[in-house]
Short mmCIF file of C-alpha atoms in Angstrom, two decimals:
data_model
loop_
_atom_site.label_atom_id
_atom_site.label_comp_id
_atom_site.label_asym_id
_atom_site.label_seq_id
_atom_site.Cartn_x
_atom_site.Cartn_y
_atom_site.Cartn_z
CA MET A 77 205.08 -96.38 27.87
CA PHE A 78 206.59 -94.15 25.18
CA LEU A 79 208.90 -91.34 26.17
CA SER A 80 210.17 -88.80 23.69
CA TRP A 81 211.86 -85.48 24.24
CA ASP A 82 214.17 -83.12 22.46
CA VAL A 83 217.14 -81.46 24.05
CA GLY A 84 217.56 -77.86 23.06
CA ALA A 85 220.14 -75.45 24.37
CA HIS A 86 221.68 -72.12 23.55
CA PHE A 87 224.82 -70.54 24.88
CA PHE A 88 226.59 -67.25 24.54
CA VAL A 89 230.36 -66.91 24.71
CA SER A 90 232.44 -63.76 24.96
CA GLU A 91 234.94 -65.15 22.44
CA GLU A 92 234.07 -67.57 19.68
CA ASN A 93 237.01 -69.94 19.80
CA SER A 94 237.22 -73.71 20.05
CA ALA A 95 238.01 -73.71 23.77
CA SER A 96 234.96 -71.68 24.83
CA VAL A 97 232.51 -73.36 22.46
CA THR A 98 233.77 -76.84 23.45
CA SER A 99 233.49 -75.88 27.13
CA ALA A 100 229.89 -74.71 26.66
CA LEU A 101 228.94 -77.92 24.83
CA LYS A 102 230.54 -80.04 27.56
CA ILE A 103 228.57 -78.15 30.23
CA ILE A 104 225.36 -78.85 28.33
CA ARG A 105 226.36 -82.49 27.97
CA LYS A 106 226.89 -82.80 31.75
CA TRP A 107 223.15 -82.21 32.20
CA GLU A 108 222.52 -85.48 30.34
CA PRO A 109 225.72 -87.58 30.14
CA ASN A 110 224.12 -90.27 27.96
CA TRP A 111 222.81 -87.77 25.43
CA GLN A 112 223.78 -88.70 21.89
CA PRO A 113 222.34 -86.04 19.60
CA ARG A 114 221.27 -87.15 16.15
CA TYR A 115 221.33 -83.62 14.66
CA MET A 116 222.90 -80.30 15.57
CA LEU A 117 222.16 -76.95 13.96
CA SER A 118 225.27 -74.84 13.58
CA ASP A 119 226.36 -71.62 11.98
CA GLN A 120 228.71 -72.07 9.07
CA SER A 121 231.67 -72.18 11.41
CA SER A 122 234.68 -74.49 11.49
CA ILE A 123 235.10 -73.55 15.17
CA GLU A 124 231.64 -74.92 15.99
CA ASN A 125 232.15 -78.06 13.92
CA LYS A 126 235.50 -78.76 15.61
CA SER A 127 233.97 -78.11 19.04
CA ILE A 128 231.07 -80.49 18.39
CA ASN A 129 233.56 -83.25 17.54
CA MET A 130 235.60 -82.48 20.68
CA ALA A 131 232.56 -82.45 22.99
CA PHE A 132 231.10 -85.59 21.40
CA PRO A 133 234.15 -87.74 20.54
CA GLY A 134 231.95 -90.69 19.58
CA ILE A 135 231.14 -88.86 16.34
CA THR A 136 234.71 -89.00 15.03
CA ARG A 137 235.24 -92.56 16.31
CA GLY A 138 232.17 -93.74 14.40
CA GLU A 139 230.33 -94.68 17.61
CA GLN A 140 227.69 -92.01 17.19
CA ASN A 141 225.78 -90.81 14.17
CA CYS A 142 225.23 -87.05 14.40
CA ASP A 143 224.65 -84.82 11.41
CA VAL A 144 225.60 -81.17 11.69
CA ILE A 145 223.01 -79.14 9.84
CA LEU A 146 224.31 -75.78 8.72
CA CYS A 147 222.11 -72.73 9.14
CA SER A 148 220.64 -71.83 5.75
CA VAL A 149 220.80 -68.11 6.57
CA HIS A 150 224.58 -68.32 7.01
CA ILE A 151 225.01 -70.47 3.91
CA MET A 152 222.97 -68.05 1.85
CA ARG A 153 224.95 -65.10 3.20
CA THR A 154 228.23 -66.78 2.25
CA TRP A 155 227.00 -67.64 -1.23
CA LYS A 156 225.82 -64.08 -1.78
CA LEU A 157 229.34 -62.90 -0.94
CA LYS A 158 231.10 -65.54 -3.04
CA ILE A 159 228.81 -65.74 -6.07
CA TYR A 160 229.32 -62.39 -7.70
CA VAL A 161 227.37 -63.27 -10.85
CA LYS A 162 223.83 -62.09 -10.07
CA GLU A 163 222.11 -64.61 -12.34
CA THR A 164 223.84 -67.55 -10.61
CA GLU A 165 223.14 -66.05 -7.19
CA ALA A 166 219.44 -65.70 -8.04
CA LYS A 167 219.31 -69.34 -9.21
CA MET A 168 220.99 -70.56 -6.03
CA VAL A 169 218.59 -68.62 -3.79
CA ARG A 170 215.65 -70.00 -5.79
CA ALA A 171 217.07 -73.53 -5.48
CA MET A 172 217.42 -73.17 -1.70
CA HIS A 173 213.82 -71.98 -1.35
CA ASN A 174 212.54 -74.78 -3.62
CA ARG A 175 214.59 -77.55 -1.97
CA THR A 176 211.55 -79.52 -0.86
CA GLN A 177 209.53 -79.13 -4.05
CA ILE A 178 209.30 -81.35 -7.12
CA GLY A 179 211.91 -80.44 -9.71
CA CYS A 180 214.31 -78.81 -7.27
CA ASP A 181 217.08 -81.33 -8.00
CA ALA A 182 217.22 -80.28 -11.66
CA LEU A 183 217.35 -76.61 -10.65
CA ILE A 184 220.19 -77.29 -8.20
CA GLU A 185 222.16 -79.34 -10.74
CA ASP A 186 221.70 -76.61 -13.37
CA THR A 187 222.85 -73.94 -10.93
CA ILE A 188 225.99 -75.89 -10.03
CA ALA A 189 226.74 -76.66 -13.69
CA THR A 190 226.44 -73.01 -14.73
CA CYS A 191 228.20 -71.45 -11.73
CA PRO A 192 231.15 -69.46 -13.10
CA VAL A 193 233.06 -69.58 -9.80
CA SER A 194 234.76 -73.00 -9.76
CA PRO A 195 235.51 -73.22 -5.98
CA VAL A 196 231.91 -72.29 -5.15
CA ALA A 197 230.54 -74.82 -7.68
CA LYS A 198 232.70 -77.54 -6.07
CA CYS A 199 231.43 -76.82 -2.54
CA MET A 200 227.72 -76.52 -3.45
CA PRO A 201 226.95 -80.27 -3.69
CA LYS A 202 227.87 -80.96 -0.06
CA TYR A 203 225.17 -78.53 1.13
CA PHE A 204 222.45 -80.24 -0.88
#
């Protein structure tokens, strides 16, 4: 017999801080104590990333493999704020939309190489 299911949960907090987000994740985890998520979708938030590691300590100890996937809407919003050169911004948006198509790697590499904002260019590779 083959069993497969996906856990999905949402929560709302009155304050987005590590304590409330960690608490919400721990409540969700109580529903299935043996749950070891392989992926989590998160906003581009250090609070959420820290809370995920606190609620699932096996991740930081290397006992659990869980990738945190950042929401592309939030990433794009941040890049639009940080990349003030319109040509580079347009290339980055095009690269994000073409990520799964042939030739996208060259477009991404070109965008990073020509980005005039050094801190942004340095952080781009970790999102691709």
